[in-house]
Short mmCIF file of C-alpha atoms and ligand atoms in Angstrom, two decimals:
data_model
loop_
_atom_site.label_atom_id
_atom_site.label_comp_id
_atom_site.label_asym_id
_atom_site.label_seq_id
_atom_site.Cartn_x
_atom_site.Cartn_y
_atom_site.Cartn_z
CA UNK A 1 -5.84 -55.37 42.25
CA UNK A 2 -7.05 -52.55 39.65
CA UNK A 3 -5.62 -53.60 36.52
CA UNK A 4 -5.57 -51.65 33.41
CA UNK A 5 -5.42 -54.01 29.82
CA UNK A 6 -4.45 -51.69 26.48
CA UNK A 7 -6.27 -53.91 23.76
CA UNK A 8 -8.18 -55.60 26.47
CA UNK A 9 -10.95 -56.50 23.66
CA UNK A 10 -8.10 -58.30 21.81
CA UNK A 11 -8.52 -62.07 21.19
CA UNK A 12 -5.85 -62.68 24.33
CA UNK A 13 -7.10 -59.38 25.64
CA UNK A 14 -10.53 -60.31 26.91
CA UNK A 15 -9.11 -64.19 27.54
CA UNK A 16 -6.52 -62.46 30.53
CA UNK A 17 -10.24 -59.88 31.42
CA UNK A 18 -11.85 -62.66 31.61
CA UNK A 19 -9.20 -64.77 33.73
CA UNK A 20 -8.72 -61.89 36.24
CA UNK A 21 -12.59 -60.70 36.82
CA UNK A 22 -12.52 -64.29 38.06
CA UNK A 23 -9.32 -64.27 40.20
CA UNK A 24 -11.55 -60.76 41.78
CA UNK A 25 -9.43 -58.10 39.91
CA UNK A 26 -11.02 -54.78 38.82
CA UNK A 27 -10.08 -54.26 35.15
CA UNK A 28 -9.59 -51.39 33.21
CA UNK A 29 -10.02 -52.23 29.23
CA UNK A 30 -8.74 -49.44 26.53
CA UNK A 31 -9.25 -51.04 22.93
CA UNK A 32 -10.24 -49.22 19.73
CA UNK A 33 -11.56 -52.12 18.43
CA UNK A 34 -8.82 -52.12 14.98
CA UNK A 35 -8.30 -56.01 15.34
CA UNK A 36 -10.04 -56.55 18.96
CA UNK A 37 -14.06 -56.68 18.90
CA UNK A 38 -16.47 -55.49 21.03
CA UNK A 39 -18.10 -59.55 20.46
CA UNK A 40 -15.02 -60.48 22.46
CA UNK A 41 -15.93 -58.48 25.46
CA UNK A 42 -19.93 -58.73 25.09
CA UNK A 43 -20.80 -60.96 27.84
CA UNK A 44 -18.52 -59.36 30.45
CA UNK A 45 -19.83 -55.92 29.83
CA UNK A 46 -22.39 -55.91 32.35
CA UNK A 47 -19.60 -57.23 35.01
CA UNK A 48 -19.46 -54.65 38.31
CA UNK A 49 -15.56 -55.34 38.19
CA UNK A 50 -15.48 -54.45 34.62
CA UNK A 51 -15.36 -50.79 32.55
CA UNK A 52 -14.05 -49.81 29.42
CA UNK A 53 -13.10 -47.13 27.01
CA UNK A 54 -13.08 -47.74 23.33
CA UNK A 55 -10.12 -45.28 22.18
CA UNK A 56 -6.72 -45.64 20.83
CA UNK A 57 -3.58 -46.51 23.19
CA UNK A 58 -2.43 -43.24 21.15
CA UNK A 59 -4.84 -41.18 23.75
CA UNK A 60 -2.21 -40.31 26.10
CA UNK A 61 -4.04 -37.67 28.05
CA UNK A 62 -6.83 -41.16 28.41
CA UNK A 63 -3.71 -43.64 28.72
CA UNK A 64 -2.66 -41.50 32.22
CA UNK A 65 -5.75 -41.56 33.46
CA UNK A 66 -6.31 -44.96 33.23
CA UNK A 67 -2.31 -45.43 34.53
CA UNK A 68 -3.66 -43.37 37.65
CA UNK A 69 -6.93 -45.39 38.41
CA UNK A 70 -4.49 -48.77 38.62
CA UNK A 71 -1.86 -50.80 40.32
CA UNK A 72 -0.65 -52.66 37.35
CA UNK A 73 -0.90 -52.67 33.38
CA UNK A 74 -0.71 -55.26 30.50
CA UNK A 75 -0.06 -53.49 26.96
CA UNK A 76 -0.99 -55.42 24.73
CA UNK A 77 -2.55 -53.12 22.43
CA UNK A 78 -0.28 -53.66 18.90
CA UNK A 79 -0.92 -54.03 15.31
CA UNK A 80 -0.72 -58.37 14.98
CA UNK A 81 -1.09 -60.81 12.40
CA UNK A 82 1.41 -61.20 9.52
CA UNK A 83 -1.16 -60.72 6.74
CA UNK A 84 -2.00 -57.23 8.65
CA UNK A 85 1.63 -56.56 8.93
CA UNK A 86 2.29 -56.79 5.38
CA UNK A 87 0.07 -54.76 4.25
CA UNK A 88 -0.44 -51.93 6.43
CA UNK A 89 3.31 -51.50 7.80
CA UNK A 90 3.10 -47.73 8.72
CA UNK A 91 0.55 -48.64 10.98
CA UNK A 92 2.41 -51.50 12.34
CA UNK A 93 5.32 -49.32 13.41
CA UNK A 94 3.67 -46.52 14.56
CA UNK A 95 1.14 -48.26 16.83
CA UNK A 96 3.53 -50.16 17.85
CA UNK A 97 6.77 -48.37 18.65
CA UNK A 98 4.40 -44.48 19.64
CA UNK A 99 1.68 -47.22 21.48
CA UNK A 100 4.36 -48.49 24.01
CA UNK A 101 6.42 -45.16 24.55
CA UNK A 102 3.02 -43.66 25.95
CA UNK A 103 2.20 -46.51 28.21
CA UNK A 104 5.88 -45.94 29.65
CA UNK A 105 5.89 -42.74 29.77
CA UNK A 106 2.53 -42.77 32.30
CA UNK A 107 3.61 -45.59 34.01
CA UNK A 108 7.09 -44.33 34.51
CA UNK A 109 5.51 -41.10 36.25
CA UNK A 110 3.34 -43.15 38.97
CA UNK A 111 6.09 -46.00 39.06
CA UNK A 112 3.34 -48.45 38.11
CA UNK A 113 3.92 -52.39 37.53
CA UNK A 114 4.11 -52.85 33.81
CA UNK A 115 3.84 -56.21 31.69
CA UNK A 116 4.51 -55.18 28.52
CA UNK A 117 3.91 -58.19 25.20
CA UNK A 118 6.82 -58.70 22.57
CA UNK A 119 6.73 -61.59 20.64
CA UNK A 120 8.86 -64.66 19.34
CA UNK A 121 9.63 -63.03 15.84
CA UNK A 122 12.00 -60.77 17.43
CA UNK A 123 14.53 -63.87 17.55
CA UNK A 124 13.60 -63.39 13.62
CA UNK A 125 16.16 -65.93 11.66
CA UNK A 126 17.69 -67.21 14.49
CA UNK A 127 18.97 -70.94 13.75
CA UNK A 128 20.06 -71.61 17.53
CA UNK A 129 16.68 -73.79 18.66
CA UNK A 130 15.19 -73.46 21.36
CA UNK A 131 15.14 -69.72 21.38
CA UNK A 132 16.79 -68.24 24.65
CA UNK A 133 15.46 -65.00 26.06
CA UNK A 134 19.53 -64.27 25.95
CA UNK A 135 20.14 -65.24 22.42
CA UNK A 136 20.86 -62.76 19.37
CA UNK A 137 17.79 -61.50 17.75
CA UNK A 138 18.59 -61.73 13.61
CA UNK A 139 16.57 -59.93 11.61
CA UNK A 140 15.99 -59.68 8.17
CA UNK A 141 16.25 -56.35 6.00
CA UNK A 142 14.29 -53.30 6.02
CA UNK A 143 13.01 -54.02 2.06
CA UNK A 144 11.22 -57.05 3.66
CA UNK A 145 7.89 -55.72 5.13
CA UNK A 146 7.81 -58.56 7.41
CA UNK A 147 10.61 -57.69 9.67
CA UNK A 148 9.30 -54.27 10.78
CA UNK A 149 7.11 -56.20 13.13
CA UNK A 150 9.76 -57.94 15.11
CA UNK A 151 11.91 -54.34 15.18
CA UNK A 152 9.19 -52.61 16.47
CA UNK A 153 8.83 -55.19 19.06
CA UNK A 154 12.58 -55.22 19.35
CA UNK A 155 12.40 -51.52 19.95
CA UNK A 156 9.23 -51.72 22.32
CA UNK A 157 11.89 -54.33 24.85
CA UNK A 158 14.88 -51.78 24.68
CA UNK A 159 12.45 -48.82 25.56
CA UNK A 160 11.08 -51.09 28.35
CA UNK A 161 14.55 -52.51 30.10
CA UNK A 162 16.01 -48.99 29.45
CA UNK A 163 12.58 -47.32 31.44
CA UNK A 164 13.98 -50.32 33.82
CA UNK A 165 17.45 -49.30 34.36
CA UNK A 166 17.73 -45.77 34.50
CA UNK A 167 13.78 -44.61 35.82
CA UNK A 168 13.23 -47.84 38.07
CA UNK A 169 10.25 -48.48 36.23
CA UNK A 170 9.32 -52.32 37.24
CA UNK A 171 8.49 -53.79 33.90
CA UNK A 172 8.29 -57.28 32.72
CA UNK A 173 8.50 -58.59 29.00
CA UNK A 174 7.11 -61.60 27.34
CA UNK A 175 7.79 -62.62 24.39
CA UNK A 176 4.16 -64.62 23.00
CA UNK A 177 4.86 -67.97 21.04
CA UNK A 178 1.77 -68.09 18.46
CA UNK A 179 -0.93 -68.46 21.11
CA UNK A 180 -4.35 -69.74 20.00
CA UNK A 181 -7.74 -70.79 21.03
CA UNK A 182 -11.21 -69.84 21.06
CA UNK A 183 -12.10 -65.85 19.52
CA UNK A 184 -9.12 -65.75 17.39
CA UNK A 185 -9.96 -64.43 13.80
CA UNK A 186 -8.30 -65.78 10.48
CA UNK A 187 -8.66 -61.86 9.36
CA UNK A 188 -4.95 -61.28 10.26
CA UNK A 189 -3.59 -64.81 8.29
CA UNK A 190 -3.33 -66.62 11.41
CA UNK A 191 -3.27 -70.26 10.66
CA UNK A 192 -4.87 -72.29 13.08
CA UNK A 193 -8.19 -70.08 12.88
CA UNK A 194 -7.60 -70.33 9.11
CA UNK A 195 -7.14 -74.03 8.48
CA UNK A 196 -10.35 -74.90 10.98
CA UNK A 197 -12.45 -72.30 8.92
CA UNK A 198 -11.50 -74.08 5.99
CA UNK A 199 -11.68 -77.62 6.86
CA UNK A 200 -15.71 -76.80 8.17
CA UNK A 201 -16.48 -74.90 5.22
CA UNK A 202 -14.84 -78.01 3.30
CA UNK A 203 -12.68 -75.76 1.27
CA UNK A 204 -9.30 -76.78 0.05
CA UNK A 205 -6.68 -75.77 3.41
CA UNK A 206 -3.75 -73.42 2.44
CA UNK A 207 -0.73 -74.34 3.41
CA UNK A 208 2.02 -71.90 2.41
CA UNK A 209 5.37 -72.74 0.54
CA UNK A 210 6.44 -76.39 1.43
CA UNK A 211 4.44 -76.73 4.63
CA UNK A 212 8.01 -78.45 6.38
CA UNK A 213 8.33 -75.07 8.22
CA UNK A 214 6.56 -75.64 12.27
CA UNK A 215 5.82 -73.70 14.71
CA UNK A 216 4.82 -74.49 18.43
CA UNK A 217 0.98 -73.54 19.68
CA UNK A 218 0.52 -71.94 23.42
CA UNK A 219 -3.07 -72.22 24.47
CA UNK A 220 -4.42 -68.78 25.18
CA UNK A 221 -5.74 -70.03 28.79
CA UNK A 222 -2.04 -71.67 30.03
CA UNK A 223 -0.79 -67.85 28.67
CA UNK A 224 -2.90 -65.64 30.41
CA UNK A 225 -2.32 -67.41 33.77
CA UNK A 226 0.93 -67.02 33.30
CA UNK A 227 0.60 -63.25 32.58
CA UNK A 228 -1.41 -63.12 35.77
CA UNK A 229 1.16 -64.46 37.94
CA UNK A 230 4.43 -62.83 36.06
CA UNK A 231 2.87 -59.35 36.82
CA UNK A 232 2.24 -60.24 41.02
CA UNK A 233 6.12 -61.48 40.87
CA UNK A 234 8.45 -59.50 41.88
CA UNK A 235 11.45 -61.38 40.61
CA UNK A 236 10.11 -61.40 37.01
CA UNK A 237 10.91 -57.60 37.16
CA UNK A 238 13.39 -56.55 34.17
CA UNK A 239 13.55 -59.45 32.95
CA UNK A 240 12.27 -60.93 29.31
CA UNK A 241 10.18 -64.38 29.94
CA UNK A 242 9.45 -66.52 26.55
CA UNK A 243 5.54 -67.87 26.93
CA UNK A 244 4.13 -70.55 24.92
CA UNK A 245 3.94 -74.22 24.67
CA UNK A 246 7.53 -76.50 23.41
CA UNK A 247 5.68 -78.95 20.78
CA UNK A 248 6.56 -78.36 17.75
CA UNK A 249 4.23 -79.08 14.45
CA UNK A 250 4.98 -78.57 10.95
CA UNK A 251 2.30 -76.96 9.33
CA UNK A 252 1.94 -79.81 6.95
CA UNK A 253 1.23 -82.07 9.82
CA UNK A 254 -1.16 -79.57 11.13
CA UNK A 255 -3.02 -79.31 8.16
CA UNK A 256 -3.59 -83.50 8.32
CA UNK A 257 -4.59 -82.73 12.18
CA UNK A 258 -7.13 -80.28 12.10
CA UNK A 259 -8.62 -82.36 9.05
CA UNK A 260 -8.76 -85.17 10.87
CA UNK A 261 -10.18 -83.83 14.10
CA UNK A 262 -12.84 -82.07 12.04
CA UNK A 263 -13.06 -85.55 9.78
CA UNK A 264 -13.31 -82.84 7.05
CA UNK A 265 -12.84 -84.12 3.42
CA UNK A 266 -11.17 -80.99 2.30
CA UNK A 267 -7.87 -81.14 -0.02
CA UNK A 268 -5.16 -80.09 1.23
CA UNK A 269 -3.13 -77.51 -1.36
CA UNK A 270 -0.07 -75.67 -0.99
CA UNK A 271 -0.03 -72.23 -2.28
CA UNK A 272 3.38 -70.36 -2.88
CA UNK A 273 4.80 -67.83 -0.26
CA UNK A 274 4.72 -64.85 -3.00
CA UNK A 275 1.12 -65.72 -3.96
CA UNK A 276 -0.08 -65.93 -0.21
CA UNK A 277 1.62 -62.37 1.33
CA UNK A 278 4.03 -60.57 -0.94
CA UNK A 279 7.02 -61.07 -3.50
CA UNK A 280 10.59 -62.12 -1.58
CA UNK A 281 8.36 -62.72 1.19
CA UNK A 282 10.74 -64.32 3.70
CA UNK A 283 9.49 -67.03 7.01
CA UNK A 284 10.97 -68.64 9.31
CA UNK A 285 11.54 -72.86 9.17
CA UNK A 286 11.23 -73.28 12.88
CA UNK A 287 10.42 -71.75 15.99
CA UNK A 288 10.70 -73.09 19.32
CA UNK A 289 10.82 -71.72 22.88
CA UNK A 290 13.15 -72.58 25.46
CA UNK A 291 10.52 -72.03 28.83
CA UNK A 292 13.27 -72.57 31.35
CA UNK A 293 13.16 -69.52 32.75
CA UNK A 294 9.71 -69.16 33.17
CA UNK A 295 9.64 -72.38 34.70
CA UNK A 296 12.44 -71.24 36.99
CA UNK A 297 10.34 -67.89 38.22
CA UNK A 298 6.81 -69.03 38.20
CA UNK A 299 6.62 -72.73 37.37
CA UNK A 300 4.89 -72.40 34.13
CA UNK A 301 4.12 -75.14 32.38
CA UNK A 302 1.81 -75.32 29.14
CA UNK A 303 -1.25 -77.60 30.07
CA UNK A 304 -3.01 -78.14 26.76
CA UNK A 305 -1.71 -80.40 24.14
CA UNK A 306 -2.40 -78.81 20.20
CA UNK A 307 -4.66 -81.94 19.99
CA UNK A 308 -7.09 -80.46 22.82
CA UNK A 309 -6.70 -77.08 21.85
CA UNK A 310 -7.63 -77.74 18.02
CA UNK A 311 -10.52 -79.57 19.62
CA UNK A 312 -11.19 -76.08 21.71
CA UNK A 313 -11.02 -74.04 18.84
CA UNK A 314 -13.59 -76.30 16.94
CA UNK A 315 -15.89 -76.56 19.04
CA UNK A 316 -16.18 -72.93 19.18
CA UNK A 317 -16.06 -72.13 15.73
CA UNK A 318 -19.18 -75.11 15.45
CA UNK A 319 -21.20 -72.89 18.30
CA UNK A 320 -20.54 -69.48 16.67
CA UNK A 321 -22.09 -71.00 13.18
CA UNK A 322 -25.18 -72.67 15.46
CA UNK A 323 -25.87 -69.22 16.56
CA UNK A 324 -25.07 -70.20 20.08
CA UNK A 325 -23.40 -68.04 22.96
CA UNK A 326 -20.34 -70.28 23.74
CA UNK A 327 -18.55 -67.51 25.85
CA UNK A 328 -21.52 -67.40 28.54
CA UNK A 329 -19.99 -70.81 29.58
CA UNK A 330 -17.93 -68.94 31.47
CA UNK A 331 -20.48 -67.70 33.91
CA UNK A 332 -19.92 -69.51 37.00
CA UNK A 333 -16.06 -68.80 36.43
CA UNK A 334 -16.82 -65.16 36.35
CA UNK A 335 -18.99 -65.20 39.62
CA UNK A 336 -21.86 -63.33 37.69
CA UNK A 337 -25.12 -64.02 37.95
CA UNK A 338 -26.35 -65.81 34.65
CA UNK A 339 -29.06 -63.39 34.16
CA UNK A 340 -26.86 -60.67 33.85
CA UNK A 341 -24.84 -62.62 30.74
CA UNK A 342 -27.87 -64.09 29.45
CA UNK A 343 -28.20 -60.15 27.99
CA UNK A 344 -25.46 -60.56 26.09
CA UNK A 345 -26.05 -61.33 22.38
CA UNK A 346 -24.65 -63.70 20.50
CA UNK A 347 -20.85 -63.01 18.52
CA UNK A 348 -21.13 -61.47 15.02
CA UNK A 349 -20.62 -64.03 12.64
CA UNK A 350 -17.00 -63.94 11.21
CA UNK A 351 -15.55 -64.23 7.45
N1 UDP B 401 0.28 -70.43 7.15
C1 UDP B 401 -0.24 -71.32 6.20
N2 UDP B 401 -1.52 -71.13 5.75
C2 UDP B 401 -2.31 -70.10 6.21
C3 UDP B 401 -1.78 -69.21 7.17
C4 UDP B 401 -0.48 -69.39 7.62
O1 UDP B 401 0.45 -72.26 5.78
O2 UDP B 401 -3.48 -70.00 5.76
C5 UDP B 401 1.65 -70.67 7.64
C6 UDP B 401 2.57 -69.44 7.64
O3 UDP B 401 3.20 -69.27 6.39
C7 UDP B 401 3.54 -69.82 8.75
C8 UDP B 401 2.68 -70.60 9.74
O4 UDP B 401 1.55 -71.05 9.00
O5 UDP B 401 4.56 -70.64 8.28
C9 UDP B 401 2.20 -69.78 10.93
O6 UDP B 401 1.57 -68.61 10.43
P1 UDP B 401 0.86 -67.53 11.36
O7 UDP B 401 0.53 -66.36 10.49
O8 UDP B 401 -0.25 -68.16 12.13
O9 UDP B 401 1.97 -67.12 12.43
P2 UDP B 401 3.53 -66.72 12.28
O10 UDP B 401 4.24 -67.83 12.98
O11 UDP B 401 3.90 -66.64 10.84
O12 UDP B 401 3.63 -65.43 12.99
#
């Protein structure tokens, strides 16, 4: 297939490029490198199967050619990361809500297959665990910068289903669980990055407010499968899929984890919610997906346990600091001859 990724130099951008090069897909990439890096996509550049444009997803005259060129699109192009939320929420609104109308808009026209990414803070202060892709999304008010994310995402899923019902547009929607693994920067507050950063660099880790609150990690690699195989199915069309993994962590306990997997000596210090984003700054105790119906339309399961995919997530941030190329591991995977990703250079070192 000819598949076109908005934000396809993204941290799970260039995980699902990567993923589909090797499945024999011809991919498309549009990033304009805001959060994404062109690191990410380095040692797939020179890939025959690969091209890419770095431009905004705001480019619509560029976003319908692209549409054209392809069978099928991911947009994943958004602004992500609480921290980047917070502070920068015109951005986060715009990108998000404009970003998504224009991908819709060219792939309503050719009646391309659209996967388009929401995420799990849409079911905002939901209490009713798991979270059900049916269940009432409760949000918190417009003073709180937080909740302009998970509206704009809210907004991105009625635009989608509504492109659904009344254009016959087939689109999918997922809604990501805190996915993490290898590539993905602390810049944006995210904490796993964050606390392994920390514990190397033997600095005290941060956990915010009283650390009870969890959260449950996807791997990046058991998502982008699943992403793969949700946009080839035609019964996932118009219909809203949760993606992640179902253990739940508190982020106290994942502090203790990552320190001992690490066997850093770091303290561990917990830093108030109003001193770590903003005053009145509101988050959410738990959040937990139900994957039943995922399981139902493409037997997902998640693979990786947080154990191996703190492990993962070490190991790369131990390579990056040796100077070391960990991403042209995935040579054979990609079917490309190791000469051609042996001129890749090594990632930019990271904050
Ligand atoms: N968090 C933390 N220390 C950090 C970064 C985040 O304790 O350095 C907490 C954050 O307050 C939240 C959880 O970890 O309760 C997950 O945060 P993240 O930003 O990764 O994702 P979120 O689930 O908030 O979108």
């Amino acid at each position: 297939m000819h598949i076109f990724i908005t934000g396809g130099a993204g941290f799970l951008g260039s995980h699902l490029t990567e993923l589909l090069l090797a499945q024999g897909d011809d991919v498309w990439v549009l990033d304009d490198l805001s959060t994404g890096s062109i690191e990410n996509i380095e040692h797939i550049k020179n890939h025959p199967s690969f091209h890419y444009r770095v431009d905004s997803v705001m480019n619509a005259p560029l976003v319908a050619e692209l549409v054209d060129r392809c069978d099928a699109i991911f947009h994943l192009a958004a602004a992500v990361g609480v921290r980047l939320i917070v502070e920068s929420p015109v951005r986060t609104i715009e990108t998000n809500i404009r970003g998504t109308e224009i991908v819709l808009q060219a792939a309503a026209k050719k009646k391309k297959r659209v996967l388009i990414t929401s995420t799990s803070e849409v079911y905002g202060k939901s209490e009713k665990l798991p979270f059900r892709e049916g269940d009432d999304l409760v949000s918190g008010p417009p003073t709180k910068g937080r909740w302009s994310y998970a509206c704009s995402k809210a907004i991105d899923e009625f635009l989608s289903l509504a492109y659904w019902k009344e254009r016959r547009l087939p689109v999918t929607i997922v809604r990501l669980f805190n996915t993490v693994g290898p590539r993905q920067t602390g810049r944006y507050g995210m904490v796993v990055p964050n606390f392994v950063r920390q514990a190397l660099n033997g600095e005290p880790i941060t956990v915010f407010g009283t650390g009870k609150q969890s959260r449950c990690f996807g791997y990046v690699g058991d998502v982008v499968e699943a992403l793969s195989k949700l946009i080839r199915t035609q019964n996932a069309v118009g219909e809203i899929f949760n993606i992640g993994n179902d253990e739940e962590v508190s982020i106290k306990e994942l502090a203790h984890r990552i320190r001992r997997i690490t066997q850093s000596q770091s303290e561990i210090v917990y830093v108030p919610y109003d001193q770590a984003y903003e005053e009145g700054f509101e988050d959410m105790p738990r959040r937990v997906p139900s994957l039943e119906k995922i399981g139902q339309c493409i037997g997902y399961r998640p693979k990786t346990s947080l154990d191996e995919i703190i492990e993962k997530v070490v190991e790369f941030e131990r390579n990056r600091r040796a100077g070391a190329t960990p991403l042209a591991a995935s040579a054979s995977s990609l079917k490309m001859p190791v000469s051609v990703m042996q001129q890749s250079s090594p990632p930019a070192a990271q904050p």
